[in-house]
PDB file of C-alpha atoms in Angstrom:
ATOM      1  CA  MET A   1     -20.634 -11.860 -38.958  1.00 56.00           C
ATOM      2  CA  MET A   2     -17.356 -11.131 -37.174  1.00 57.00           C
ATOM      3  CA  LYS A   3     -15.653 -10.636 -40.543  1.00 64.00           C
ATOM      4  CA  ASN A   4     -18.237  -8.078 -41.545  1.00 57.00           C
ATOM      5  CA  GLY A   5     -18.005  -6.209 -38.219  1.00 60.00           C
ATOM      6  CA  LEU A   6     -21.513  -7.217 -36.945  1.00 59.00           C
ATOM      7  CA  MET A   7     -20.342  -9.356 -34.181  1.00 62.00           C
ATOM      8  CA  HIS A   8     -17.597  -9.326 -31.552  1.00 59.00           C
ATOM      9  CA  SER A   9     -15.320 -12.247 -31.030  1.00 62.00           C
ATOM     10  CA  PRO A  10     -16.455 -14.782 -28.396  1.00 59.00           C
ATOM     11  CA  PHE A  11     -12.877 -14.592 -27.043  1.00 54.00           C
ATOM     12  CA  ASP A  12     -13.022 -10.847 -26.408  1.00 62.00           C
ATOM     13  CA  GLN A  13     -13.021 -10.592 -22.590  1.00 59.00           C
ATOM     14  CA  ARG A  14     -14.961  -7.251 -22.721  1.00 61.00           C
ATOM     15  CA  TYR A  15     -18.132  -9.223 -23.735  1.00 56.00           C
ATOM     16  CA  ARG A  16     -17.899 -12.125 -21.293  1.00 55.00           C
ATOM     17  CA  ARG A  17     -20.081 -12.145 -18.212  1.00 55.00           C
ATOM     18  CA  PRO A  18     -18.438 -14.355 -15.643  1.00 53.00           C
ATOM     19  CA  THR A  19     -20.746 -15.055 -12.656  1.00 51.00           C
ATOM     20  CA  ARG A  20     -20.191 -17.111  -9.559  1.00 50.00           C
ATOM     21  CA  SER A  21     -22.870 -18.752  -7.553  1.00 53.00           C
ATOM     22  CA  GLU A  22     -20.785 -18.335  -4.311  1.00 56.00           C
ATOM     23  CA  VAL A  23     -17.466 -16.904  -3.386  1.00 55.00           C
ATOM     24  CA  GLY A  24     -14.738 -19.327  -4.487  1.00 55.00           C
ATOM     25  CA  SER A  25     -17.071 -21.596  -6.450  1.00 52.00           C
ATOM     26  CA  PRO A  26     -16.695 -22.297 -10.092  1.00 52.00           C
ATOM     27  CA  LEU A  27     -18.285 -19.988 -12.681  1.00 50.00           C
ATOM     28  CA  LYS A  28     -22.054 -20.460 -13.040  1.00 51.00           C
ATOM     29  CA  ALA A  29     -23.377 -20.893 -16.597  1.00 49.00           C
ATOM     30  CA  ASP A  30     -25.188 -17.662 -17.654  1.00 52.00           C
ATOM     31  CA  PHE A  31     -27.393 -18.407 -20.634  1.00 51.00           C
ATOM     32  CA  SER A  32     -29.410 -15.168 -20.480  1.00 57.00           C
ATOM     33  CA  HIS A  33     -27.662 -13.866 -23.627  1.00 64.00           C
ATOM     34  CA  VAL A  34     -27.937 -16.994 -25.690  1.00 66.00           C
ATOM     35  CA  GLU A  35     -31.101 -17.362 -27.902  1.00 69.00           C
ATOM     36  CA  LEU A  36     -32.063 -20.209 -30.141  1.00 69.00           C
ATOM     37  CA  TYR A  37     -32.935 -19.273 -33.641  1.00 70.00           C
ATOM     38  CA  ASN A  38     -34.162 -21.271 -36.592  1.00 71.00           C
ATOM     39  CA  ILE A  39     -31.670 -21.561 -39.492  1.00 72.00           C
ATOM     40  CA  ASP A  40     -32.790 -23.266 -42.812  1.00 70.00           C
ATOM     41  CA  GLU A  41     -30.281 -25.901 -43.747  1.00 69.00           C
ATOM     42  CA  GLY A  42     -31.254 -27.471 -47.056  1.00 72.00           C
ATOM     43  CA  ARG A  43     -34.491 -29.325 -46.542  1.00 78.00           C
ATOM     44  CA  LYS A  44     -34.692 -28.916 -42.760  1.00 80.00           C
ATOM     45  CA  THR A  45     -34.581 -26.270 -40.125  1.00 77.00           C
ATOM     46  CA  ILE A  46     -32.126 -26.465 -37.299  1.00 75.00           C
ATOM     47  CA  GLN A  47     -32.015 -24.495 -34.123  1.00 75.00           C
ATOM     48  CA  VAL A  48     -28.681 -22.778 -33.580  1.00 72.00           C
ATOM     49  CA  PRO A  49     -27.639 -20.808 -30.437  1.00 71.00           C
ATOM     50  CA  ILE A  50     -26.725 -17.226 -31.120  1.00 71.00           C
ATOM     51  CA  PHE A  51     -24.704 -15.306 -28.469  1.00 70.00           C
ATOM     52  CA  THR A  52     -26.658 -12.073 -28.654  1.00 68.00           C
ATOM     53  CA  GLN A  53     -24.364 -10.243 -26.197  1.00 65.00           C
ATOM     54  CA  LEU A  54     -21.623 -10.524 -28.898  1.00 66.00           C
ATOM     55  CA  LEU A  55     -23.639  -8.768 -31.576  1.00 73.00           C
ATOM     56  CA  ARG A  56     -22.647  -5.198 -32.219  1.00 75.00           C
ATOM     57  CA  VAL A  57     -25.406  -2.803 -30.991  1.00 78.00           C
ATOM     58  CA  GLU A  58     -26.188   0.828 -31.833  1.00 83.00           C
ATOM     59  CA  LYS A  59     -24.389   3.485 -29.744  1.00 85.00           C
ATOM     60  CA  THR A  60     -27.668   5.103 -28.597  1.00 88.00           C
ATOM     61  CA  PRO A  61     -30.836   3.328 -27.660  1.00 90.00           C
ATOM     62  CA  ILE A  62     -34.145   3.702 -29.518  1.00 90.00           C
ATOM     63  CA  ASP A  63     -37.182   4.545 -27.501  1.00 94.00           C
ATOM     64  CA  CYS A  64     -40.245   2.358 -28.326  1.00 94.00           C
ATOM     65  CA  VAL A  65     -43.245   4.580 -28.843  1.00 95.00           C
ATOM     66  CA  ILE A  66     -45.527   1.878 -27.474  1.00 95.00           C
ATOM     67  CA  CYS A  67     -43.813   0.629 -24.297  1.00 95.00           C
ATOM     68  CA  ALA A  68     -41.526   3.639 -23.834  1.00 95.00           C
ATOM     69  CA  GLU A  69     -38.557   1.293 -23.115  1.00 94.00           C
ATOM     70  CA  SER A  70     -35.029   2.392 -24.326  1.00 93.00           C
ATOM     71  CA  ILE A  71     -33.664  -0.396 -26.357  1.00 89.00           C
ATOM     72  CA  TYR A  72     -30.233  -0.913 -27.942  1.00 85.00           C
ATOM     73  CA  ASN A  73     -30.888  -2.521 -31.347  1.00 83.00           C
ATOM     74  CA  VAL A  74     -28.559  -4.790 -33.322  1.00 80.00           C
ATOM     75  CA  SER A  75     -26.325  -2.565 -35.429  1.00 76.00           C
ATOM     76  CA  TYR A  76     -26.404  -3.024 -39.174  1.00 70.00           C
ATOM     77  CA  ASP A  77     -26.050  -0.113 -41.515  1.00 65.00           C
ATOM     78  CA  ALA A  78     -28.523  -1.201 -44.201  1.00 68.00           C
ATOM     79  CA  VAL A  79     -31.054  -4.049 -44.638  1.00 69.00           C
ATOM     80  CA  ASP A  80     -29.335  -5.030 -47.894  1.00 73.00           C
ATOM     81  CA  GLU A  81     -26.033  -5.453 -46.197  1.00 73.00           C
ATOM     82  CA  TRP A  82     -27.592  -7.560 -43.381  1.00 70.00           C
ATOM     83  CA  ILE A  83     -29.244  -9.816 -45.907  1.00 72.00           C
ATOM     84  CA  GLU A  84     -26.035 -10.301 -47.786  1.00 75.00           C
ATOM     85  CA  VAL A  85     -24.057 -11.176 -44.656  1.00 70.00           C
ATOM     86  CA  CYS A  86     -26.720 -13.528 -43.488  1.00 71.00           C
ATOM     87  CA  MET A  87     -27.723 -15.099 -46.812  1.00 70.00           C
ATOM     88  CA  GLU A  88     -25.647 -18.220 -46.321  1.00 71.00           C
ATOM     89  CA  PHE A  89     -27.566 -19.047 -43.121  1.00 72.00           C
ATOM     90  CA  ASP A  90     -31.133 -18.343 -44.183  1.00 71.00           C
ATOM     91  CA  GLY A  91     -34.045 -18.461 -41.727  1.00 72.00           C
ATOM     92  CA  ASP A  92     -36.428 -16.318 -39.753  1.00 74.00           C
ATOM     93  CA  TRP A  93     -33.559 -15.561 -37.279  1.00 73.00           C
ATOM     94  CA  VAL A  94     -32.322 -12.928 -39.811  1.00 72.00           C
ATOM     95  CA  TRP A  95     -35.300 -10.739 -38.836  1.00 76.00           C
ATOM     96  CA  LYS A  96     -36.098 -11.974 -35.283  1.00 76.00           C
ATOM     97  CA  ILE A  97     -32.643 -11.142 -33.918  1.00 77.00           C
ATOM     98  CA  SER A  98     -33.274  -7.416 -34.370  1.00 80.00           C
ATOM     99  CA  ARG A  99     -35.006  -5.735 -31.322  1.00 85.00           C
ATOM    100  CA  PHE A 100     -37.124  -3.644 -33.864  1.00 87.00           C
ATOM    101  CA  PRO A 101     -38.898  -5.209 -36.809  1.00 88.00           C
ATOM    102  CA  LYS A 102     -36.701  -3.705 -39.516  1.00 78.00           C
ATOM    103  CA  ILE A 103     -38.174  -5.787 -42.383  1.00 80.00           C
ATOM    104  CA  LEU A 104     -41.390  -3.719 -42.136  1.00 85.00           C
ATOM    105  CA  ARG A 105     -39.349  -0.565 -43.111  1.00 78.00           C
ATOM    106  CA  ALA A 106     -39.179  -1.584 -46.778  1.00 76.00           C
ATOM    107  CA  ARG A 107     -42.923  -1.690 -47.223  1.00 86.00           C
ATOM    108  CA  CYS A 108     -44.073   0.785 -44.647  1.00 88.00           C
ATOM    109  CA  LYS A 109     -41.721   3.648 -45.601  1.00 83.00           C
ATOM    110  CA  HIS A 110     -41.548   5.091 -42.131  1.00 87.00           C
ATOM    111  CA  THR A 111     -39.142   4.836 -39.237  1.00 87.00           C
ATOM    112  CA  ILE A 112     -39.816   1.705 -37.271  1.00 89.00           C
ATOM    113  CA  ASP A 113     -40.166   3.160 -33.786  1.00 90.00           C
ATOM    114  CA  PHE A 114     -41.935   0.216 -31.969  1.00 94.00           C
ATOM    115  CA  CYS A 115     -40.026  -2.826 -30.645  1.00 93.00           C
ATOM    116  CA  THR A 116     -40.527  -6.419 -31.772  1.00 92.00           C
ATOM    117  CA  PRO A 117     -42.222  -7.461 -28.508  1.00 92.00           C
ATOM    118  CA  CYS A 118     -44.774  -4.663 -28.910  1.00 95.00           C
ATOM    119  CA  LEU A 119     -45.426  -5.687 -32.472  1.00 95.00           C
ATOM    120  CA  GLN A 120     -45.909  -9.348 -31.232  1.00 93.00           C
ATOM    121  CA  LYS A 121     -48.459  -8.169 -28.572  1.00 94.00           C
ATOM    122  CA  HIS A 122     -50.221  -6.006 -31.295  1.00 94.00           C
ATOM    123  CA  ILE A 123     -50.521  -9.064 -33.563  1.00 92.00           C
ATOM    124  CA  GLY A 124     -51.499 -11.374 -30.715  1.00 91.00           C
ATOM    125  CA  THR A 125     -54.285  -8.955 -29.525  1.00 90.00           C
ATOM    126  CA  GLN A 126     -55.610  -8.676 -33.113  1.00 89.00           C
ATOM    127  CA  LEU A 127     -55.639 -12.429 -33.627  1.00 87.00           C
ATOM    128  CA  GLU A 128     -57.338 -12.951 -30.274  1.00 86.00           C
ATOM    129  CA  GLN A 129     -60.014 -10.277 -30.919  1.00 86.00           C
ATOM    130  CA  LEU A 130     -60.682 -10.891 -34.578  1.00 82.00           C
ATOM    131  CA  ASP A 131     -59.922 -14.729 -34.708  1.00 74.00           C
ATOM    132  CA  LYS A 132     -57.640 -16.460 -37.136  1.00 68.00           C
ATOM    133  CA  SER A 133     -59.251 -14.800 -40.172  1.00 73.00           C
ATOM    134  CA  ALA A 134     -57.579 -11.546 -38.924  1.00 77.00           C
ATOM    135  CA  CYS A 135     -54.223 -12.529 -40.558  1.00 77.00           C
ATOM    136  CA  ASP A 136     -55.286 -10.477 -43.680  1.00 81.00           C
ATOM    137  CA  ILE A 137     -56.505  -7.377 -41.795  1.00 89.00           C
ATOM    138  CA  ILE A 138     -53.806  -6.769 -39.284  1.00 92.00           C
ATOM    139  CA  ARG A 139     -52.267  -3.314 -39.710  1.00 92.00           C
ATOM    140  CA  CYS A 140     -48.938  -1.845 -38.912  1.00 94.00           C
ATOM    141  CA  PRO A 141     -49.196  -0.449 -35.295  1.00 93.00           C
ATOM    142  CA  SER A 142     -47.773   2.927 -36.321  1.00 92.00           C
ATOM    143  CA  GLN A 143     -50.511   5.498 -36.176  1.00 88.00           C
ATOM    144  CA  THR A 144     -49.161   7.261 -39.287  1.00 89.00           C
ATOM    145  CA  CYS A 145     -49.012   4.124 -41.439  1.00 90.00           C
ATOM    146  CA  GLN A 146     -51.885   1.663 -41.039  1.00 84.00           C
ATOM    147  CA  ARG A 147     -50.495  -0.588 -43.832  1.00 92.00           C
ATOM    148  CA  LEU A 148     -51.925  -4.167 -43.838  1.00 94.00           C
ATOM    149  CA  LEU A 149     -49.191  -6.543 -42.792  1.00 93.00           C
ATOM    150  CA  THR A 150     -48.666  -9.466 -45.104  1.00 92.00           C
ATOM    151  CA  TYR A 151     -49.345 -13.004 -44.018  1.00 90.00           C
ATOM    152  CA  GLU A 152     -45.627 -13.743 -43.921  1.00 89.00           C
ATOM    153  CA  GLU A 153     -45.023 -10.714 -41.723  1.00 91.00           C
ATOM    154  CA  VAL A 154     -47.799 -11.841 -39.320  1.00 90.00           C
ATOM    155  CA  GLN A 155     -46.349 -15.379 -39.262  1.00 88.00           C
ATOM    156  CA  LEU A 156     -42.814 -14.081 -38.724  1.00 87.00           C
ATOM    157  CA  TYR A 157     -43.581 -11.764 -35.789  1.00 88.00           C
ATOM    158  CA  ALA A 158     -46.520 -13.498 -34.094  1.00 86.00           C
ATOM    159  CA  GLN A 159     -45.740 -15.671 -31.095  1.00 83.00           C
ATOM    160  CA  LYS A 160     -45.758 -19.370 -32.311  1.00 78.00           C
ATOM    161  CA  GLU A 161     -48.517 -20.324 -29.910  1.00 76.00           C
ATOM    162  CA  THR A 162     -50.658 -17.483 -30.984  1.00 72.00           C
ATOM    163  CA  PHE A 163     -50.239 -18.007 -34.697  1.00 72.00           C
ATOM    164  CA  SER A 164     -50.782 -21.692 -34.528  1.00 69.00           C
ATOM    165  CA  LYS A 165     -54.268 -21.287 -32.931  1.00 63.00           C
TER     166      LYS A 165
END
């Protein structure tokens, strides 16, 4: 990812966040920007920590139309480029790492202007209201789209606890 310009070096001091618990004490571990993602390795899936503060982000934030939060998304020029760079390390992390569900853009044909947490809440609400059988009738939350999400998209973006019910 560093070779392709999608991630900064972990040794670049501009992206380190040293924190101290008290004056003069050793640095306190800050794991707020480390997330575990599933990576498919042959026949098994392993969890790998990704230092998300090192990922290159867009220069300007995107405003989520649902929660109105301004969010800096992971910067990658095209979905095809992202897939090619990440192909060696397959898994759901390829899509979950983005703050906006970019994989939907290919099928929805509109700008994805809602964040992943809002999509997760939308899916969770639909599954709670309509029961597990709702997997086949959950629509894109965009008011102009209303495309039915695929089972795989629901599985990818639903909270694990919600989807497993």
